[in-house]
């Protein structure tokens, strides 16, 4: 696997045009004005999607994978948990720590017609937290665009780097933390291992969720929980941004129904999350969608668009600063890694078209920032 040692526009690699970026508004820190994608680097001997890098206290990255065989053919699974090793972001390797057998084999459905899938994952004060939820595949969902709806999310935790998890699958199925679809795909706002007081991150853990779709969601809402209470895994500890100045406690409601979208782009917000860039004191998020509609529409999976957004605070305002089309690989569910950051480069974890084993695997894409 060759080292990426020059800046390249991914358009040259995949034959897609770079879409001109917009200017970001003035605000705290150094606004990100554009994002340029480099060449994709796939990791060897793995399969799956929905990779999310959590930077743990042992210095390693940990990531879930969905619809997966994990690394080195660890076994078919709806969800699995993996360790990602290496000090060079473009020469990483991995091992499956736990294939999560209680959550079923890949594609395995329950009595509700849904499968287990995951979204956010993070490390907080030595503990790994991971979101699991019930998803119905787009071909069976009844959605007009064959989108994949999500519902009934729960947070699980591990104190031994993913070997064992608290809140078993049956409890998450019977009594989910967040019933319904409004907060079904939360991704934790990633601050990495560099402690910061930005936006109260020393006191709160933030998570952002679309309106309950793996692909082509419509808007995003923001929740938070006290850092010293996240481990209780109690939904009643969470508060939701209801508008106004997010630095004020009065802007947060215990009622999920009171949540106001922090970003609204109908049909263009597949599930994703944001990362804090310490060098810039800004937040960056890669939104994504299938231009054809839901990913299970005919040939939709061969083309995606990533929209890049930046903000001074988790509650926004979020500004689109550029877009990138991926075809025929259709890279999706991107999540920006909290490790390996500099002021002008970060790295996205992603996977591509599940019909093509060459791209349906953990893939790292450098993102150059201006």
Short mmCIF file of C-alpha atoms in Angstrom, two decimals:
data_model
loop_
_atom_site.label_atom_id
_atom_site.label_comp_id
_atom_site.label_asym_id
_atom_site.label_seq_id
_atom_site.Cartn_x
_atom_site.Cartn_y
_atom_site.Cartn_z
CA UNK A 1 0.00 0.00 0.00
CA UNK A 2 1.71 3.17 -1.12
CA UNK A 3 2.09 6.25 1.04
CA UNK A 4 -0.04 9.21 -0.03
CA UNK A 5 2.56 11.95 -0.49
CA UNK A 6 0.96 14.57 -2.70
CA UNK A 7 -2.33 16.42 -2.84
CA UNK A 8 -4.71 15.05 -5.41
CA UNK A 9 -8.26 15.89 -6.23
CA UNK A 10 -10.25 12.67 -6.02
CA UNK A 11 -12.08 13.69 -9.16
CA UNK A 12 -8.97 12.70 -11.09
CA UNK A 13 -9.05 9.27 -9.46
CA UNK A 14 -12.75 8.53 -9.92
CA UNK A 15 -13.66 10.65 -12.89
CA UNK A 16 -16.02 12.93 -10.97
CA UNK A 17 -16.05 16.72 -11.04
CA UNK A 18 -15.02 18.77 -8.04
CA UNK A 19 -17.90 21.08 -7.11
CA UNK A 20 -16.79 24.58 -6.21
CA UNK A 21 -16.84 25.38 -2.51
CA UNK A 22 -18.55 28.31 -0.81
CA UNK A 23 -17.06 30.71 1.70
CA UNK A 24 -17.65 29.99 5.38
CA UNK A 25 -18.93 32.78 7.63
CA UNK A 26 -16.69 34.51 10.12
CA UNK A 27 -16.76 33.10 13.63
CA UNK A 28 -14.73 31.53 16.39
CA UNK A 29 -11.50 29.86 15.34
CA UNK A 30 -10.26 29.56 11.77
CA UNK A 31 -13.19 28.73 9.45
CA UNK A 32 -12.74 25.88 6.98
CA UNK A 33 -13.41 27.28 3.51
CA UNK A 34 -13.01 24.21 1.34
CA UNK A 35 -12.26 20.47 1.47
CA UNK A 36 -10.36 18.53 -1.15
CA UNK A 37 -10.46 14.72 -1.28
CA UNK A 38 -7.35 12.65 -1.91
CA UNK A 39 -6.96 9.15 -3.30
CA UNK A 40 -8.90 6.34 -1.54
CA UNK A 41 -6.78 3.78 0.29
CA UNK A 42 -8.60 0.48 1.03
CA UNK A 43 -7.47 -1.70 3.93
CA UNK A 44 -6.76 -5.35 3.18
CA UNK A 45 -8.70 -8.44 4.24
CA UNK A 46 -11.97 -7.02 5.57
CA UNK A 47 -15.53 -6.35 4.49
CA UNK A 48 -18.39 -4.22 5.74
CA UNK A 49 -19.59 -0.65 6.05
CA UNK A 50 -20.47 2.08 8.57
CA UNK A 51 -16.94 2.40 9.96
CA UNK A 52 -16.55 4.98 12.75
CA UNK A 53 -13.20 5.68 14.39
CA UNK A 54 -13.10 6.03 18.18
CA UNK A 55 -9.70 6.98 19.61
CA UNK A 56 -9.33 5.07 22.87
CA UNK A 57 -7.09 5.54 25.89
CA UNK A 58 -4.74 2.74 24.78
CA UNK A 59 -3.84 4.86 21.75
CA UNK A 60 -5.62 2.59 19.25
CA UNK A 61 -8.60 3.30 17.07
CA UNK A 62 -11.72 1.16 17.44
CA UNK A 63 -14.52 0.92 14.92
CA UNK A 64 -17.76 -0.95 14.39
CA UNK A 65 -18.62 -2.44 11.01
CA UNK A 66 -22.06 -3.44 9.72
CA UNK A 67 -23.19 -6.20 7.33
CA UNK A 68 -19.72 -7.51 7.78
CA UNK A 69 -17.25 -10.37 7.92
CA UNK A 70 -14.97 -8.13 9.95
CA UNK A 71 -11.25 -8.60 9.45
CA UNK A 72 -9.65 -11.87 8.29
CA UNK A 73 -13.09 -13.47 7.78
CA UNK A 74 -13.98 -13.31 11.47
CA UNK A 75 -17.55 -14.36 10.64
CA UNK A 76 -20.78 -13.08 9.14
CA UNK A 77 -22.39 -10.48 11.40
CA UNK A 78 -25.02 -7.76 11.41
CA UNK A 79 -22.57 -5.74 13.49
CA UNK A 80 -18.98 -6.38 14.61
CA UNK A 81 -16.41 -4.48 16.63
CA UNK A 82 -12.84 -4.00 15.43
CA UNK A 83 -9.48 -2.57 16.47
CA UNK A 84 -7.65 -0.50 13.86
CA UNK A 85 -3.85 -0.53 14.25
CA UNK A 86 -1.06 1.63 12.88
CA UNK A 87 0.65 4.99 13.19
CA UNK A 88 0.30 5.94 9.52
CA UNK A 89 -3.32 6.69 8.54
CA UNK A 90 -2.70 5.33 5.04
CA UNK A 91 -1.06 2.09 6.16
CA UNK A 92 -3.50 0.80 8.76
CA UNK A 93 -4.51 -2.78 9.54
CA UNK A 94 -7.20 -4.28 11.70
CA UNK A 95 -8.50 -7.18 13.76
CA UNK A 96 -12.03 -8.06 14.81
CA UNK A 97 -12.29 -7.92 18.59
CA UNK A 98 -15.90 -9.09 18.88
CA UNK A 99 -18.21 -10.36 16.08
CA UNK A 100 -21.20 -9.63 18.37
CA UNK A 101 -23.00 -12.98 17.81
CA UNK A 102 -25.99 -11.98 19.95
CA UNK A 103 -26.88 -9.39 17.30
CA UNK A 104 -27.21 -11.97 14.54
CA UNK A 105 -25.48 -12.96 11.33
CA UNK A 106 -25.27 -10.55 8.42
CA UNK A 107 -28.73 -9.74 7.10
CA UNK A 108 -30.42 -11.66 9.91
CA UNK A 109 -33.89 -10.25 10.62
CA UNK A 110 -35.93 -10.33 13.81
CA UNK A 111 -39.65 -10.69 14.39
CA UNK A 112 -40.03 -6.98 13.62
CA UNK A 113 -38.60 -7.51 10.11
CA UNK A 114 -35.55 -5.43 11.04
CA UNK A 115 -31.86 -6.10 11.52
CA UNK A 116 -29.33 -4.73 13.97
CA UNK A 117 -27.18 -1.92 12.63
CA UNK A 118 -25.00 0.70 14.31
CA UNK A 119 -24.14 4.38 14.05
CA UNK A 120 -21.96 6.38 16.45
CA UNK A 121 -18.99 5.14 18.47
CA UNK A 122 -16.68 7.07 20.80
CA UNK A 123 -14.32 6.75 23.75
CA UNK A 124 -15.07 8.79 26.88
CA UNK A 125 -12.88 8.62 29.99
CA UNK A 126 -11.61 5.13 29.22
CA UNK A 127 -14.97 3.66 28.21
CA UNK A 128 -16.14 2.86 24.69
CA UNK A 129 -19.72 3.80 23.77
CA UNK A 130 -21.53 2.50 20.68
CA UNK A 131 -25.03 3.07 19.28
CA UNK A 132 -27.11 0.15 17.99
CA UNK A 133 -30.59 0.34 16.46
CA UNK A 134 -33.14 -1.54 14.40
CA UNK A 135 -33.03 -1.01 10.63
CA UNK A 136 -35.31 -2.26 7.87
CA UNK A 137 -33.67 -2.79 4.49
CA UNK A 138 -34.87 -0.40 1.80
CA UNK A 139 -36.36 -3.08 -0.44
CA UNK A 140 -38.73 -4.03 2.40
CA UNK A 141 -39.27 -0.66 4.06
CA UNK A 142 -42.23 0.63 2.09
CA UNK A 143 -40.47 3.97 1.65
CA UNK A 144 -41.23 5.51 -1.75
CA UNK A 145 -37.51 5.92 -2.43
CA UNK A 146 -36.56 2.59 -0.84
CA UNK A 147 -34.65 4.35 1.90
CA UNK A 148 -33.52 2.27 4.89
CA UNK A 149 -35.37 3.49 8.02
CA UNK A 150 -33.92 3.19 11.52
CA UNK A 151 -35.66 3.11 14.89
CA UNK A 152 -35.26 2.21 18.55
CA UNK A 153 -31.65 3.16 19.22
CA UNK A 154 -29.70 2.29 22.37
CA UNK A 155 -26.21 3.04 23.63
CA UNK A 156 -24.03 0.18 24.84
CA UNK A 157 -20.67 0.47 26.59
CA UNK A 158 -17.45 -1.51 27.04
CA UNK A 159 -14.75 -1.11 29.69
CA UNK A 160 -12.43 -3.73 28.13
CA UNK A 161 -11.87 -2.30 24.64
CA UNK A 162 -14.82 -4.03 23.04
CA UNK A 163 -14.47 -7.57 24.33
CA UNK A 164 -17.71 -7.35 26.34
CA UNK A 165 -20.65 -4.91 26.30
CA UNK A 166 -23.22 -3.69 28.81
CA UNK A 167 -26.89 -3.65 27.84
CA UNK A 168 -27.44 -6.99 26.09
CA UNK A 169 -29.13 -7.30 22.71
CA UNK A 170 -32.41 -8.51 24.22
CA UNK A 171 -32.67 -5.48 26.50
CA UNK A 172 -31.95 -3.15 23.60
CA UNK A 173 -34.65 -4.90 21.56
CA UNK A 174 -37.28 -4.99 24.31
CA UNK A 175 -36.65 -1.59 25.94
CA UNK A 176 -34.63 0.68 23.64
CA UNK A 177 -33.22 3.87 25.13
CA UNK A 178 -34.61 6.07 22.35
CA UNK A 179 -37.84 4.57 20.98
CA UNK A 180 -38.97 5.69 17.55
CA UNK A 181 -37.05 7.30 14.71
CA UNK A 182 -36.25 10.88 15.78
CA UNK A 183 -32.98 9.97 17.53
CA UNK A 184 -32.35 6.61 15.88
CA UNK A 185 -28.96 7.30 14.23
CA UNK A 186 -26.93 9.35 16.74
CA UNK A 187 -23.25 9.91 16.10
CA UNK A 188 -21.15 11.32 18.92
CA UNK A 189 -19.37 14.59 18.23
CA UNK A 190 -15.75 13.44 18.28
CA UNK A 191 -13.16 15.41 20.25
CA UNK A 192 -10.52 12.67 20.28
CA UNK A 193 -8.11 12.30 23.19
CA UNK A 194 -7.22 16.00 23.33
CA UNK A 195 -9.31 17.35 26.20
CA UNK A 196 -10.92 20.69 25.50
CA UNK A 197 -13.39 23.03 27.12
CA UNK A 198 -14.79 24.03 23.71
CA UNK A 199 -18.58 24.24 23.94
CA UNK A 200 -18.45 22.56 27.34
CA UNK A 201 -16.96 19.33 25.98
CA UNK A 202 -15.27 18.79 29.34
CA UNK A 203 -18.77 18.59 30.87
CA UNK A 204 -21.01 17.26 28.08
CA UNK A 205 -21.04 14.58 25.40
CA UNK A 206 -22.87 15.64 22.22
CA UNK A 207 -24.50 13.48 19.56
CA UNK A 208 -26.19 14.38 16.27
CA UNK A 209 -28.86 12.29 14.52
CA UNK A 210 -30.87 12.49 11.34
CA UNK A 211 -34.60 11.70 11.31
CA UNK A 212 -34.16 7.96 11.20
CA UNK A 213 -32.61 6.81 7.92
CA UNK A 214 -29.33 5.15 7.04
CA UNK A 215 -29.47 6.83 3.63
CA UNK A 216 -30.92 10.15 2.38
CA UNK A 217 -32.31 11.49 5.65
CA UNK A 218 -33.86 14.93 5.82
CA UNK A 219 -32.55 16.87 8.82
CA UNK A 220 -30.35 16.64 11.92
CA UNK A 221 -31.04 17.24 15.60
CA UNK A 222 -28.55 17.51 18.44
CA UNK A 223 -28.57 15.90 21.87
CA UNK A 224 -26.23 16.08 24.83
CA UNK A 225 -25.68 14.31 28.13
CA UNK A 226 -23.52 15.20 31.09
CA UNK A 227 -20.13 13.55 30.75
CA UNK A 228 -20.41 12.09 34.24
CA UNK A 229 -23.83 10.59 33.40
CA UNK A 230 -23.33 9.02 29.97
CA UNK A 231 -22.27 5.74 31.56
CA UNK A 232 -25.65 5.33 33.26
CA UNK A 233 -27.14 4.59 29.81
CA UNK A 234 -30.33 6.36 30.83
CA UNK A 235 -32.23 8.31 28.16
CA UNK A 236 -33.73 10.60 30.81
CA UNK A 237 -30.24 12.12 31.33
CA UNK A 238 -30.21 13.43 27.76
CA UNK A 239 -31.25 16.92 26.67
CA UNK A 240 -32.01 18.13 23.15
CA UNK A 241 -31.23 21.42 21.46
CA UNK A 242 -34.48 23.36 21.10
CA UNK A 243 -33.11 26.50 19.45
CA UNK A 244 -31.35 29.68 20.49
CA UNK A 245 -27.87 29.90 21.97
CA UNK A 246 -26.62 26.39 22.69
CA UNK A 247 -24.25 27.76 25.34
CA UNK A 248 -27.32 28.48 27.51
CA UNK A 249 -28.92 25.68 29.50
CA UNK A 250 -32.34 27.12 28.63
CA UNK A 251 -31.75 26.11 25.00
CA UNK A 252 -31.86 22.41 25.91
CA UNK A 253 -35.05 20.44 26.56
CA UNK A 254 -35.57 17.03 28.16
CA UNK A 255 -38.26 16.44 25.52
CA UNK A 256 -36.99 14.94 22.27
CA UNK A 257 -40.14 16.25 20.57
CA UNK A 258 -38.93 19.80 21.29
CA UNK A 259 -35.69 19.32 19.34
CA UNK A 260 -35.18 21.79 16.48
CA UNK A 261 -33.10 20.76 13.45
CA UNK A 262 -29.59 22.21 13.36
CA UNK A 263 -29.35 21.30 9.67
CA UNK A 264 -32.15 20.76 7.13
CA UNK A 265 -31.41 19.30 3.68
CA UNK A 266 -34.31 17.11 2.61
CA UNK A 267 -33.14 13.80 1.17
CA UNK A 268 -29.45 14.73 1.45
CA UNK A 269 -28.48 13.72 4.99
CA UNK A 270 -27.58 10.07 5.34
CA UNK A 271 -26.52 9.19 8.87
CA UNK A 272 -23.21 10.76 9.81
CA UNK A 273 -21.45 12.71 12.54
CA UNK A 274 -19.03 15.55 13.15
CA UNK A 275 -15.50 15.97 14.49
CA UNK A 276 -13.90 18.88 16.33
CA UNK A 277 -10.69 20.16 14.74
CA UNK A 278 -8.53 21.37 17.61
CA UNK A 279 -6.10 23.27 15.39
CA UNK A 280 -8.93 25.21 13.76
CA UNK A 281 -11.37 25.38 16.68
CA UNK A 282 -14.13 24.41 14.24
CA UNK A 283 -16.38 21.43 13.58
CA UNK A 284 -16.39 19.48 10.31
CA UNK A 285 -19.04 17.05 9.09
CA UNK A 286 -19.37 15.03 5.88
CA UNK A 287 -23.01 14.70 4.88
CA UNK A 288 -23.83 12.22 2.11
CA UNK A 289 -26.65 10.93 -0.07
CA UNK A 290 -27.56 8.93 -3.18
CA UNK A 291 -28.64 11.35 -5.94
CA UNK A 292 -31.00 8.70 -7.35
CA UNK A 293 -32.87 8.39 -4.03
CA UNK A 294 -32.61 5.51 -1.58
CA UNK A 295 -29.60 3.25 -1.96
CA UNK A 296 -31.69 0.22 -2.92
CA UNK A 297 -33.17 1.85 -6.01
CA UNK A 298 -31.81 0.32 -9.20
CA UNK A 299 -28.16 1.32 -9.71
CA UNK A 300 -28.40 4.03 -7.02
CA UNK A 301 -25.51 2.47 -5.10
CA UNK A 302 -23.00 3.39 -7.81
CA UNK A 303 -23.12 7.15 -7.21
CA UNK A 304 -22.99 9.22 -4.02
CA UNK A 305 -22.44 12.86 -3.17
CA UNK A 306 -20.65 14.06 -0.05
CA UNK A 307 -21.51 17.56 1.17
CA UNK A 308 -19.01 19.06 3.59
CA UNK A 309 -20.30 21.29 6.39
CA UNK A 310 -18.45 23.34 8.98
CA UNK A 311 -19.54 25.23 12.09
CA UNK A 312 -18.21 27.08 15.12
CA UNK A 313 -20.45 25.07 17.51
CA UNK A 314 -22.22 21.69 17.47
CA UNK A 315 -25.56 23.53 17.24
CA UNK A 316 -24.37 25.46 14.21
CA UNK A 317 -25.05 27.33 12.14
CA UNK A 318 -23.72 24.68 9.75
CA UNK A 319 -22.47 25.97 6.39
CA UNK A 320 -21.90 23.84 3.29
CA UNK A 321 -18.35 24.47 2.07
CA UNK A 322 -18.09 22.02 -0.82
CA UNK A 323 -19.25 18.75 -2.37
CA UNK A 324 -17.71 15.69 -4.00
CA UNK A 325 -19.29 13.08 -6.24
CA UNK A 326 -18.13 9.44 -6.09
CA UNK A 327 -18.86 7.18 -9.06
CA UNK A 328 -18.81 4.26 -9.69
CA UNK A 329 -17.55 3.40 -6.19
CA UNK A 330 -20.43 5.14 -4.41
CA UNK A 331 -18.52 5.68 -1.15
CA UNK A 332 -20.99 6.19 1.70
CA UNK A 333 -21.44 6.61 5.45
CA UNK A 334 -18.24 8.69 5.79
CA UNK A 335 -16.98 9.56 9.25
CA UNK A 336 -13.98 11.79 9.90
CA UNK A 337 -11.32 10.22 12.09
CA UNK A 338 -10.45 12.15 15.29
CA UNK A 339 -6.85 10.90 15.17
CA UNK A 340 -4.12 12.00 12.74
CA UNK A 341 -5.46 15.56 12.58
CA UNK A 342 -3.51 18.59 11.47
CA UNK A 343 -4.74 22.08 10.76
CA UNK A 344 -4.96 21.33 7.05
CA UNK A 345 -5.57 17.59 6.81
CA UNK A 346 -7.91 14.99 8.29
CA UNK A 347 -8.95 11.49 7.17
CA UNK A 348 -12.36 9.97 6.48
CA UNK A 349 -13.31 6.34 7.09
CA UNK A 350 -15.80 5.03 4.52
CA UNK A 351 -16.81 2.04 2.37
CA UNK A 352 -18.23 1.70 -1.13
CA UNK A 353 -20.80 -0.17 -3.22
CA UNK A 354 -21.69 -3.39 -1.39
CA UNK A 355 -21.96 -5.23 -4.73
CA UNK A 356 -18.23 -4.75 -5.33
CA UNK A 357 -15.92 -6.54 -2.85
CA UNK A 358 -13.01 -4.36 -3.98
CA UNK A 359 -14.61 -1.25 -2.47
CA UNK A 360 -16.98 -2.78 0.11
CA UNK A 361 -14.38 -2.53 2.87
CA UNK A 362 -12.82 -0.03 5.23
CA UNK A 363 -11.33 2.71 3.05
CA UNK A 364 -9.41 5.79 4.18
CA UNK A 365 -9.68 9.03 2.20
CA UNK A 366 -7.44 12.02 3.02
CA UNK A 367 -9.23 15.37 3.22
CA UNK A 368 -7.15 18.50 2.65
CA UNK A 369 -8.60 21.63 4.25
CA UNK A 370 -8.22 25.25 3.24
#
